[in-house]
PDB file of C-alpha atoms in Angstrom:
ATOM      1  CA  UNK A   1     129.609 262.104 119.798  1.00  0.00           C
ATOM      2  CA  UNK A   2     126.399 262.125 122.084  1.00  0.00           C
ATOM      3  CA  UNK A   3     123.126 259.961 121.254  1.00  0.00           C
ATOM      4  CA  UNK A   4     120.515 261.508 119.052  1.00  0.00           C
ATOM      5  CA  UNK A   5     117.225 262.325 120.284  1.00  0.00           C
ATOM      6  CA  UNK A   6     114.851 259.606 118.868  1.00  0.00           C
ATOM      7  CA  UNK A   7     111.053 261.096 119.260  1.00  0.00           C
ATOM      8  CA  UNK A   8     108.957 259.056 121.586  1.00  0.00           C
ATOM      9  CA  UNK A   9     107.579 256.111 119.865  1.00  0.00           C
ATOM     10  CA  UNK A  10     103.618 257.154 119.713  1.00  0.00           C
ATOM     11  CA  UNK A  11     101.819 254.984 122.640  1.00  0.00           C
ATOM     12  CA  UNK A  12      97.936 254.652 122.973  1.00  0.00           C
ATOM     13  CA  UNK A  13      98.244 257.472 125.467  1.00  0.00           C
ATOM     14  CA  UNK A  14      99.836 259.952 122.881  1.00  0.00           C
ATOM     15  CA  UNK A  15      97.495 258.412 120.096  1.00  0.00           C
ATOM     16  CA  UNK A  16      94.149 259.636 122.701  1.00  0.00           C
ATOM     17  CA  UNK A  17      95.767 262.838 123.106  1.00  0.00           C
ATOM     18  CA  UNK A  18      96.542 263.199 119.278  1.00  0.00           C
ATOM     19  CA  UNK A  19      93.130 261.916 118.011  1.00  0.00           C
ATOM     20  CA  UNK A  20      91.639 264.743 121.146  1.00  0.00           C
ATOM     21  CA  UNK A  21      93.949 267.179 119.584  1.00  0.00           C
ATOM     22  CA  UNK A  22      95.501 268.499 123.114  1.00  0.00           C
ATOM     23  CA  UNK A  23      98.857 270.372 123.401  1.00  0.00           C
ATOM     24  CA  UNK A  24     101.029 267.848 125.147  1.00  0.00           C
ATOM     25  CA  UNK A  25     104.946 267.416 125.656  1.00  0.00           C
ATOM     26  CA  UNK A  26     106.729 264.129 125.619  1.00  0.00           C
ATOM     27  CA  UNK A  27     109.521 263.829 128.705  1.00  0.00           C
ATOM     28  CA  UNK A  28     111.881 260.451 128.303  1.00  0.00           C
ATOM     29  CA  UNK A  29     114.072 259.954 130.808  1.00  0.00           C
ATOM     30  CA  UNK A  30     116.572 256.755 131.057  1.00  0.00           C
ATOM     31  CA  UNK A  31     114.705 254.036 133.586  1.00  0.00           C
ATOM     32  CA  UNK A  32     116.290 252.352 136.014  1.00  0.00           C
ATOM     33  CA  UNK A  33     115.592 249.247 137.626  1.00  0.00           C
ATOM     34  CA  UNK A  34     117.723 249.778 140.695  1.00  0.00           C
ATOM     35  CA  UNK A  35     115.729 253.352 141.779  1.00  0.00           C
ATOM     36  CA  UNK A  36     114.110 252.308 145.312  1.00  0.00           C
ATOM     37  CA  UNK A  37     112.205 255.669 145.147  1.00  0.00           C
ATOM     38  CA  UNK A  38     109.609 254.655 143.159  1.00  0.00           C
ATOM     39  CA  UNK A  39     108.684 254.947 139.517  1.00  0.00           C
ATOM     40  CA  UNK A  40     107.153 258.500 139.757  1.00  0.00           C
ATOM     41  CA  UNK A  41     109.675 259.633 142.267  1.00  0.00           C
ATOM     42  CA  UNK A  42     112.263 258.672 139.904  1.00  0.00           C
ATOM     43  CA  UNK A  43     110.439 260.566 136.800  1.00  0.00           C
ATOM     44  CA  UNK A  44     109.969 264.138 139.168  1.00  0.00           C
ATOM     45  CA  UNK A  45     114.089 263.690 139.834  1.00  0.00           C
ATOM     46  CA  UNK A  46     115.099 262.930 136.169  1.00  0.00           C
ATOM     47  CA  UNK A  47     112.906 265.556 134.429  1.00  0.00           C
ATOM     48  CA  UNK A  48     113.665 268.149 137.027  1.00  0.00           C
ATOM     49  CA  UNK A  49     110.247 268.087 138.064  1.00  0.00           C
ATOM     50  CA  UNK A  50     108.607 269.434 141.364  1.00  0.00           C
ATOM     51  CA  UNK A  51     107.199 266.075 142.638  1.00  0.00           C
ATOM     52  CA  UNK A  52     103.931 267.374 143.645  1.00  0.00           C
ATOM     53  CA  UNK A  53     103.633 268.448 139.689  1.00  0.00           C
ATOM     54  CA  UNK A  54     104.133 264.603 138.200  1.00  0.00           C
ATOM     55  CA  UNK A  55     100.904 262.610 138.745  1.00  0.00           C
ATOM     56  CA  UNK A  56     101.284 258.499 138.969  1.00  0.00           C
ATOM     57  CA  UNK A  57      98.232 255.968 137.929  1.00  0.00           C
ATOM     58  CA  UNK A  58      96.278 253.610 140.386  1.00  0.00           C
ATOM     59  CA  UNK A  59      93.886 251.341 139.691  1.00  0.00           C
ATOM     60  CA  UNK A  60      91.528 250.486 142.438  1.00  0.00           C
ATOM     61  CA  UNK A  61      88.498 247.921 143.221  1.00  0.00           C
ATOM     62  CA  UNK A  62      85.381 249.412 145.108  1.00  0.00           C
ATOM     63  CA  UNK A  63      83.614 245.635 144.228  1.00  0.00           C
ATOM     64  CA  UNK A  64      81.347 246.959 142.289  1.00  0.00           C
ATOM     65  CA  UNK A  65      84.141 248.431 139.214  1.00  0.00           C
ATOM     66  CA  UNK A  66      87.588 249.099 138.994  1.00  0.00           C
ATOM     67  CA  UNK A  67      88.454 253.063 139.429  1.00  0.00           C
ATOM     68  CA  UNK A  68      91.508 255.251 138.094  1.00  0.00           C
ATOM     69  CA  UNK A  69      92.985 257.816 140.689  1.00  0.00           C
ATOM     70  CA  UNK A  70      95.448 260.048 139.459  1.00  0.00           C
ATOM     71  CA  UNK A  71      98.046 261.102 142.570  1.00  0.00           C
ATOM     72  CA  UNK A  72     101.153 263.504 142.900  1.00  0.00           C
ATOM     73  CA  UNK A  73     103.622 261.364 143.261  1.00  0.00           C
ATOM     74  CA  UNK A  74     104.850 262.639 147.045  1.00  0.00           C
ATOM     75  CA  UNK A  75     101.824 261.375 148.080  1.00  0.00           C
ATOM     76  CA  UNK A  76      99.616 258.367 148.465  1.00  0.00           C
ATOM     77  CA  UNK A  77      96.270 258.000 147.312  1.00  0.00           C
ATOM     78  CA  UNK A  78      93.429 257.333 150.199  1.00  0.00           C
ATOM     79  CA  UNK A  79      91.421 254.801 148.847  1.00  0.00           C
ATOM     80  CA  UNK A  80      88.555 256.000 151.310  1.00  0.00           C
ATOM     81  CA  UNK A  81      88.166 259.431 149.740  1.00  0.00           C
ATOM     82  CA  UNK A  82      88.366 257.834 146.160  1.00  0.00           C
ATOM     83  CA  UNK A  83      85.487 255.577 147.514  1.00  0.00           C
ATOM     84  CA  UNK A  84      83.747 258.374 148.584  1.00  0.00           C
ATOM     85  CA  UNK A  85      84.612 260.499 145.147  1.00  0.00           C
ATOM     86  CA  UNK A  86      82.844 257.589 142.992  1.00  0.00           C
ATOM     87  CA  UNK A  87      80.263 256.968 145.490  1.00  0.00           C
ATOM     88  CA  UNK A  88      81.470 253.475 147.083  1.00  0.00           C
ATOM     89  CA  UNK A  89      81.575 252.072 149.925  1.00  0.00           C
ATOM     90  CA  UNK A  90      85.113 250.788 150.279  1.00  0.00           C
ATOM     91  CA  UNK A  91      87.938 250.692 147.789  1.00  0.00           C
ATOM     92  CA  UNK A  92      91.251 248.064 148.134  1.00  0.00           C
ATOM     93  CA  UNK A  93      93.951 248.480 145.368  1.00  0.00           C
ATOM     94  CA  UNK A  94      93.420 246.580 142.579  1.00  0.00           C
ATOM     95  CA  UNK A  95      95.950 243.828 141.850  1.00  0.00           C
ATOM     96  CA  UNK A  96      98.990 244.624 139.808  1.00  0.00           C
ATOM     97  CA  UNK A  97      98.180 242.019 137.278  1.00  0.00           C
ATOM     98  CA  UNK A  98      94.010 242.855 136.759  1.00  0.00           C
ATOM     99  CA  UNK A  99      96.141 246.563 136.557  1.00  0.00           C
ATOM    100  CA  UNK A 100      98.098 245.759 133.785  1.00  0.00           C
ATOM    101  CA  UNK A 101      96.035 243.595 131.922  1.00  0.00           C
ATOM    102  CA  UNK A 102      92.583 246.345 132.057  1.00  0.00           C
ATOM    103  CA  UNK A 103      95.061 249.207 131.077  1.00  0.00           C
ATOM    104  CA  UNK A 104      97.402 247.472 128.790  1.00  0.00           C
ATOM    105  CA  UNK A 105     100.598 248.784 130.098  1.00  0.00           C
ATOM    106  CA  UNK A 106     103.008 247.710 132.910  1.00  0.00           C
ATOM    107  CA  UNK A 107     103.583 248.243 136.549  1.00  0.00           C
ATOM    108  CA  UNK A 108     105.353 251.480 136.484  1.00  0.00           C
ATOM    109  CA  UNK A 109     104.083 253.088 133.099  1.00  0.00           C
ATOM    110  CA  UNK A 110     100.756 252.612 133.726  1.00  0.00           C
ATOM    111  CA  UNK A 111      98.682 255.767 131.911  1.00  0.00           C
ATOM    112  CA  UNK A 112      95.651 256.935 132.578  1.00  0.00           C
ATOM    113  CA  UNK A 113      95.140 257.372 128.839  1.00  0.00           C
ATOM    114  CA  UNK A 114      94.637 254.591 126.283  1.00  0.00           C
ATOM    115  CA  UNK A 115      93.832 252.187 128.375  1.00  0.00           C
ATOM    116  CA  UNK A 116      92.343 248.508 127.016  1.00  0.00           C
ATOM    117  CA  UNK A 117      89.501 249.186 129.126  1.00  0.00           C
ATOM    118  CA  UNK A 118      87.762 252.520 130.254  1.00  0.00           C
ATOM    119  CA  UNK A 119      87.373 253.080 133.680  1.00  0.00           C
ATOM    120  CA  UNK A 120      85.954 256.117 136.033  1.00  0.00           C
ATOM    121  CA  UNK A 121      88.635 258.088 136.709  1.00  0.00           C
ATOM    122  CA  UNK A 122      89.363 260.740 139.283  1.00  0.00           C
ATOM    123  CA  UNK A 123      92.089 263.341 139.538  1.00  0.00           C
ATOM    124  CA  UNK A 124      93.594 264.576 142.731  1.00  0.00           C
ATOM    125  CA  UNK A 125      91.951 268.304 142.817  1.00  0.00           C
ATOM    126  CA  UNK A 126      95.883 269.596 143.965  1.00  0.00           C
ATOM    127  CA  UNK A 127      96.211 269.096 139.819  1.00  0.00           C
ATOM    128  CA  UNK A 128      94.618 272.202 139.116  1.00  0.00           C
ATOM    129  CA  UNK A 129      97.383 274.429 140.771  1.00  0.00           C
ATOM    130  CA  UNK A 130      99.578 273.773 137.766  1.00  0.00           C
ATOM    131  CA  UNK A 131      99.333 274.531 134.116  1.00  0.00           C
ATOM    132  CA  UNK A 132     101.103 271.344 133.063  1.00  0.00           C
ATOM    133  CA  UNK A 133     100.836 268.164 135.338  1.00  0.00           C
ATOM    134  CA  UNK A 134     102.911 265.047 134.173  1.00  0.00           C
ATOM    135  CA  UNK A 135     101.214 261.764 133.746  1.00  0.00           C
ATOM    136  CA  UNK A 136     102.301 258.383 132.467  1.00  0.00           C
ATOM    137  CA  UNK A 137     103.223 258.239 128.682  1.00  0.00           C
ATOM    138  CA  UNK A 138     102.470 253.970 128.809  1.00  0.00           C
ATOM    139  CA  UNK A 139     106.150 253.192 129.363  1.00  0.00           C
ATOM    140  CA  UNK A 140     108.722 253.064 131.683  1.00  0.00           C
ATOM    141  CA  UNK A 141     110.922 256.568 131.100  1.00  0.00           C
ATOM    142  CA  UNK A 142     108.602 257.966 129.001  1.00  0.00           C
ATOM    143  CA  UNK A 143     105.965 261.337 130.954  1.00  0.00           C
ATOM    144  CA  UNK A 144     103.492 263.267 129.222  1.00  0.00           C
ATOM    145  CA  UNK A 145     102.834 266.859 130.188  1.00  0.00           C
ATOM    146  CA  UNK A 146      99.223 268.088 129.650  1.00  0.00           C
ATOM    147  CA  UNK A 147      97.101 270.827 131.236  1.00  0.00           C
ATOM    148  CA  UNK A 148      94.769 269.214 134.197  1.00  0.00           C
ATOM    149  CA  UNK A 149      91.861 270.796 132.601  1.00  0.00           C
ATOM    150  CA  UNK A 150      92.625 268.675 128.845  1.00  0.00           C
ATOM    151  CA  UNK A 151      92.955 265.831 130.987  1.00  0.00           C
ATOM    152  CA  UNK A 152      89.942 265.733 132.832  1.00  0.00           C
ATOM    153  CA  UNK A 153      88.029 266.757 129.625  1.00  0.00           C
ATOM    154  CA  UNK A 154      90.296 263.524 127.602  1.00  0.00           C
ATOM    155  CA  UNK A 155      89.329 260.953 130.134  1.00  0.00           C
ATOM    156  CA  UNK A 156      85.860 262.544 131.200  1.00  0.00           C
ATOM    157  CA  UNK A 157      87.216 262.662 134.801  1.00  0.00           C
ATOM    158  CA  UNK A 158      86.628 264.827 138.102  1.00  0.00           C
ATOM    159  CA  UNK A 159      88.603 265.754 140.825  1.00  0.00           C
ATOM    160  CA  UNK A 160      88.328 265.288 144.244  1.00  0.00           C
ATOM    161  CA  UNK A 161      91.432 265.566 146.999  1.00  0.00           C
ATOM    162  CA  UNK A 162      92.036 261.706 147.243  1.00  0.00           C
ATOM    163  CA  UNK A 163      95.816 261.962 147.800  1.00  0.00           C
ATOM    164  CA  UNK A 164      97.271 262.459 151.031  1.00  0.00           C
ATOM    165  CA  UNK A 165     100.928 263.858 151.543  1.00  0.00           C
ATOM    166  CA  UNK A 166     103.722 261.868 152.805  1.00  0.00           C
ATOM    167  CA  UNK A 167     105.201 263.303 156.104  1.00  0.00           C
ATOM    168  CA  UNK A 168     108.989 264.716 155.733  1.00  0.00           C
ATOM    169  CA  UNK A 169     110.804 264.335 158.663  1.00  0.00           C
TER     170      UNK A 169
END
């Protein structure tokens, strides 16, 4: 007898996209702690997702604020173009625990909706080749899919190509 499907317990990033009234899907896949590919990586894999099509969260520092990027997860995001993007003159990552504490969620299901604090946020421009990008739901195992365009209009974003690709060999 298999496991029923439980719906997604609403997080502040389903409650944004509720109270915005966007079409969204919920994607949970089963987390584990032992995948050395990376949380996104993990999420594309699970949910049968082309990678470049499931988005992860940074949080960055340019000194001045704190800045969202929103990446494909075969990439990683240059933190010169989002300095450039927001109009900074450097950016460093932000660390994990100023992360998790501004957006409210964890290393690893970090969303770029409902966070504890607003920040600017910018979307990798790649985003708007799809219809449905996935993004963080605010936990571990749990994706949201959501049109680029709702997205950027949610979280008053822009885009800007801050990701770069990682090499395959």
């Amino acid at each position: 007898m298999g496991k029923k499907k439980q719906k997604a317990a609403a997080t502040p990033a389903i409650k944004q996209l509720e109270d915005a009234k966007v079409t969204f899907t919920t994607h949970e896949y089963e987390h584990s702690n032992d995948d050395a590919d990376g949380y996104g990586l993990e999420a594309a894999r699970k949910l049968g997702y082309d990678e470049r099509q499931v988005f992860k969260t940074l949080m960055a520092d340019t000194g001045d604020e704190r800045v969202i990027g929103i990446v494909p997860v075969n990439g990683h995001m240059s933190l010169k173009e989002l300095a450039h993007a927001v109009g900074a003159k450097k950016a460093e990552m932000a660390d994990p625990k100023v992360a998790m504490r501004e957006s409210g969620y964890v290393v690893g299901g970090i969303s770029p909706l409902g966070q504890k604090t607003q920040h600017r946020t910018v979307l990798d421009e790649s985003a708007l080749e799809f219809d449905e990008i996935l993004v963080s739901g605010g936990k571990r195992g749990l994706s949201l899919g959501v049109n680029p365009h709702d997205l950027l209009a949610v979280l008053d974003a822009t885009t800007a190509p801050i990701a770069t690709q990682k090499k395959s060999y």
